[in-house]
Tab-separated table of C-alpha atoms in Angstrom:
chain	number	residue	atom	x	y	z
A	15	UNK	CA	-108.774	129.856	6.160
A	16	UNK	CA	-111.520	131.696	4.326
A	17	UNK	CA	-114.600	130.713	6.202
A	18	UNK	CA	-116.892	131.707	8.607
A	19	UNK	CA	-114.837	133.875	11.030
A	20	UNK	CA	-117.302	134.511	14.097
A	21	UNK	CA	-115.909	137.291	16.859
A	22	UNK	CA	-114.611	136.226	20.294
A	23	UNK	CA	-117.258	138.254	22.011
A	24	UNK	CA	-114.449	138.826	25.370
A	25	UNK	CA	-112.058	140.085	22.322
A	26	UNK	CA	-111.160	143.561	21.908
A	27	UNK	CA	-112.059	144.344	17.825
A	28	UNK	CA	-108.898	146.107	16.018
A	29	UNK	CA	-109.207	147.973	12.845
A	30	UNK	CA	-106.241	148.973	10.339
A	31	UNK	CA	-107.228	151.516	8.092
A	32	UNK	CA	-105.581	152.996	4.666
A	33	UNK	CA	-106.579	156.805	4.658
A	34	UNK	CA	-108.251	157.860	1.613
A	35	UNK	CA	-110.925	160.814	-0.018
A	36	UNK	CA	-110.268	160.812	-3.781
A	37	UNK	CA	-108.822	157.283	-3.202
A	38	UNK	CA	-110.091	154.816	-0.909
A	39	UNK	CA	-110.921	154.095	2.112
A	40	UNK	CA	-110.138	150.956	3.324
A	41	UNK	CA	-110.870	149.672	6.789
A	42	UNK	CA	-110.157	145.948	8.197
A	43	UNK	CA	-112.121	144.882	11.327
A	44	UNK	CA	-109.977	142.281	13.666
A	45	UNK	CA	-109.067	140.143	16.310
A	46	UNK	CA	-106.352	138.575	18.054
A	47	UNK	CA	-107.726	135.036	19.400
A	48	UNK	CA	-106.897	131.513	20.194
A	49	UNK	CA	-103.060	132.436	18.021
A	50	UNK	CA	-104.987	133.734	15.230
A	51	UNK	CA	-105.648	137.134	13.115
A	52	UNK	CA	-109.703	136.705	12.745
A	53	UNK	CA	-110.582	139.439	9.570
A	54	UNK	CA	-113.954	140.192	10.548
A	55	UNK	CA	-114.679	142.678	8.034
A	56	UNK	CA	-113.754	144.955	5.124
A	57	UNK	CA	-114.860	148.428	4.614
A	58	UNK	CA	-114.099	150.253	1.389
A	59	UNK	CA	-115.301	153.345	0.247
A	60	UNK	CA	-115.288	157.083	-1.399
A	61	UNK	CA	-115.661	159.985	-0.785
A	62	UNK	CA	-116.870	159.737	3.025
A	63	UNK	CA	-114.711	161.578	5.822
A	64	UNK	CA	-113.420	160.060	9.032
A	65	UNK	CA	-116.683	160.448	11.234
A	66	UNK	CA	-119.068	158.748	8.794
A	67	UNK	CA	-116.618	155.443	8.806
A	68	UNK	CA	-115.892	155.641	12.786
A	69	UNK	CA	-119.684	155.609	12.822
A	70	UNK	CA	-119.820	152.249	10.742
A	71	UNK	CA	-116.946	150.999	12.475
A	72	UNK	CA	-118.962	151.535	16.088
A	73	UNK	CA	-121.998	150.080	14.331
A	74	UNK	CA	-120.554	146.497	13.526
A	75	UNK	CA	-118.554	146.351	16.647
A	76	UNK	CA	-121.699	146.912	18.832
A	77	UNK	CA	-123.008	144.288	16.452
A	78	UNK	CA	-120.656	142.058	17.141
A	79	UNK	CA	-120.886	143.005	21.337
A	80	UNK	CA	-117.577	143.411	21.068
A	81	UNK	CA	-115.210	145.750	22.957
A	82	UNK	CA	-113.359	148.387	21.453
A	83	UNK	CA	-109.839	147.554	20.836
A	84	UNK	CA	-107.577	150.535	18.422
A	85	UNK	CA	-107.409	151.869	15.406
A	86	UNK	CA	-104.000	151.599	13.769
A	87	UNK	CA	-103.490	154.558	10.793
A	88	UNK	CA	-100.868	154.710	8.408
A	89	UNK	CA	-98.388	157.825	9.484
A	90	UNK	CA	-100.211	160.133	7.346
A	91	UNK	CA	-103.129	160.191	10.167
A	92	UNK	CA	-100.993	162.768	11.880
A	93	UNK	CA	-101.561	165.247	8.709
A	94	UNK	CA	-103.630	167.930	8.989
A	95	UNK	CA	-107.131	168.721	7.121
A	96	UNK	CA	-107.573	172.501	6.379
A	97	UNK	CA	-111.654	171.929	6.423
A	98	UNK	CA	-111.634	170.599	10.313
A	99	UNK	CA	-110.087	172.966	13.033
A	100	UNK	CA	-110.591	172.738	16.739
A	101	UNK	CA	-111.528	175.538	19.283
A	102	UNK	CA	-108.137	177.527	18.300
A	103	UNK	CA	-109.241	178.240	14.899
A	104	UNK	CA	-105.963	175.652	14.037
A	105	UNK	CA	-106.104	172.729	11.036
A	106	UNK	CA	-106.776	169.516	13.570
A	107	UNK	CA	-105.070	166.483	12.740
A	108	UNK	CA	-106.807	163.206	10.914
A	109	UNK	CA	-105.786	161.473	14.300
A	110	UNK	CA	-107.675	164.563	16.498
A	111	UNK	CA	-110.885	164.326	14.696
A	112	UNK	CA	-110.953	160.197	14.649
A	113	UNK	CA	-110.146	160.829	18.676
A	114	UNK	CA	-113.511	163.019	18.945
A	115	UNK	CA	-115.532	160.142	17.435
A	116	UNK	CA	-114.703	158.031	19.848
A	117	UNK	CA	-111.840	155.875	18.457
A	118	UNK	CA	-108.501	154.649	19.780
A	119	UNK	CA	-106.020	155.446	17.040
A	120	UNK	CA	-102.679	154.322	16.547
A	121	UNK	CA	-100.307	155.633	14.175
A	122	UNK	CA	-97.868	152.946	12.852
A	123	UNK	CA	-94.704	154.198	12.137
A	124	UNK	CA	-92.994	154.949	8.347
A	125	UNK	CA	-92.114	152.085	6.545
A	126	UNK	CA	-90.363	150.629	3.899
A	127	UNK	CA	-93.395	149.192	1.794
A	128	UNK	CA	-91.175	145.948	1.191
A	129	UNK	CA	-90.836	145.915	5.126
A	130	UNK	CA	-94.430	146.029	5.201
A	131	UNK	CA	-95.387	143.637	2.577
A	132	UNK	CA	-92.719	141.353	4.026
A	133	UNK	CA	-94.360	141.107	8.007
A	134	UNK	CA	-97.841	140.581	5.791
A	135	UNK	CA	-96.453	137.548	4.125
A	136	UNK	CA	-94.590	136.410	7.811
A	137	UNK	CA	-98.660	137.010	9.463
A	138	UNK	CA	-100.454	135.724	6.533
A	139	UNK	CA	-100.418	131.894	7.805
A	140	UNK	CA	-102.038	133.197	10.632
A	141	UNK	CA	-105.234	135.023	9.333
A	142	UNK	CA	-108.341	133.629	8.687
A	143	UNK	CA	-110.810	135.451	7.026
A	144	UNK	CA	-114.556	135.683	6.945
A	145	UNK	CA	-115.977	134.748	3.872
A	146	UNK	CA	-118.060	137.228	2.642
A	147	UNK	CA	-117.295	140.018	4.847
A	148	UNK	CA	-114.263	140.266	4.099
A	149	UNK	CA	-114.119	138.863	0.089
A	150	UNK	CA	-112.878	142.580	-0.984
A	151	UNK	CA	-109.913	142.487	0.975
A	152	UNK	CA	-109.095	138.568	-0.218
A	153	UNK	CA	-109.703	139.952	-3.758
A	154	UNK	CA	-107.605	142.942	-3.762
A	155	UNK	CA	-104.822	140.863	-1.580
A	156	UNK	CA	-105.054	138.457	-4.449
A	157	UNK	CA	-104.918	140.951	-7.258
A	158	UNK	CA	-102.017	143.203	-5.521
A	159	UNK	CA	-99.026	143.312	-7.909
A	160	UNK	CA	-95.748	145.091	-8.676
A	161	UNK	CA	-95.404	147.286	-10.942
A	162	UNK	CA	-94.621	146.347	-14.700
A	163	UNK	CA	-91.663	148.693	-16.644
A	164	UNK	CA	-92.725	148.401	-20.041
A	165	UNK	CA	-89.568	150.188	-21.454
A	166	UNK	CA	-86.878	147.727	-19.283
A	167	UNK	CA	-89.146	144.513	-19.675
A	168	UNK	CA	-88.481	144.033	-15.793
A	169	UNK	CA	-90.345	144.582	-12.667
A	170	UNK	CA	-90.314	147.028	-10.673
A	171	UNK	CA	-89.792	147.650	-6.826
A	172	UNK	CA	-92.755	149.289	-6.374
A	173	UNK	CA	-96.551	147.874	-5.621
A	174	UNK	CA	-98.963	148.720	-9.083
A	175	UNK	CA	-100.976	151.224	-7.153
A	176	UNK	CA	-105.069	150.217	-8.472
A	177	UNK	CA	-107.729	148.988	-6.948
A	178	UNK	CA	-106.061	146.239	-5.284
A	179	UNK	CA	-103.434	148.617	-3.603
A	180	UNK	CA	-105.733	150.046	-1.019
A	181	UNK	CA	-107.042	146.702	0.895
A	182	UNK	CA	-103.348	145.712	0.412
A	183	UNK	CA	-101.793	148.403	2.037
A	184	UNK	CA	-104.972	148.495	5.034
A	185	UNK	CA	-103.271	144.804	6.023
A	186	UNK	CA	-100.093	146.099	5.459
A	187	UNK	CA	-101.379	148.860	8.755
């Protein structure tokens, strides 16, 4: 199922996003057609607040000629940024400012992460992913891993959070 995943042009385009600064940003474009989850595309990057990657997001969708469908953020979308306020001098929230460029958001609720990695594994069968567009996210779902306890020789029950962890926990959105 890692092909060449072409958008349903009548399809509404999703993204699920992992909110990030000093880490990343990761951002999955996608669709709900014909019974399938069709990854479109996989944004990662540093550094870049929310308007520059709404911007992008716009870009490929109008690319695409697709409509606009939401944006689902982690829970942490509702916290607020001290460097953005609105007209009453007040801190806006990540949600507020992606809502002034434009996008739909949708903040998921607070999970377990082994709730979460468990409905990825239940979806998984059901994705198909674009080849090249979205390699990163095939990589870093590839490469995600728990994390190793040296001093008990066991695993443990929590993700190894590296590279991989950000695409990861974008599907897990």
């Amino acid at each position: 199922r890692i092909c060449v995943v072409d958008p349903h042009e009548d399809v509404p385009i999703n993204t699920a996003w992992d909110l990030g600064i000093d880490d990343a940003m990761a951002i999955i474009d996608w669709q709900m057609a014909a019974g399938q989850v069709r990854i479109l595309n996989y944004e990662e990057g540093h550094g870049y607040g929310i308007p520059y990657y709404a911007r992008l997001a716009k870009e490929r969708r109008d690319g695409y000629g697709c409509p606009h469908g939401f944006d689902y953020v982690p829970h942490d979308a509702k916290q607020r940024e001290m460097t953005s306020s609105g007209h009453d001098g007040r801190a806006k929230q990540r949600i507020e400012t992606m809502i002034e460029c434009g996008m739909k958001p949708k903040v998921i609720a607070n999970h377990a992460i082994a709730d979460g990695i468990s409905a990825v594994r239940q979806v998984l069968p059901k994705c198909w992913f674009h080849e090249t567009r979205a390699a990163g996210l095939t990589d870093a779902l590839r490469a995600y891993q728990t994390e190793w306890d040296e001093d008990a020789r066991v695993f443990k029950k929590t993700a190894l959070h590296n590279w991989a962890s950000h695409g990861a926990d974008a599907k897990r959105t």
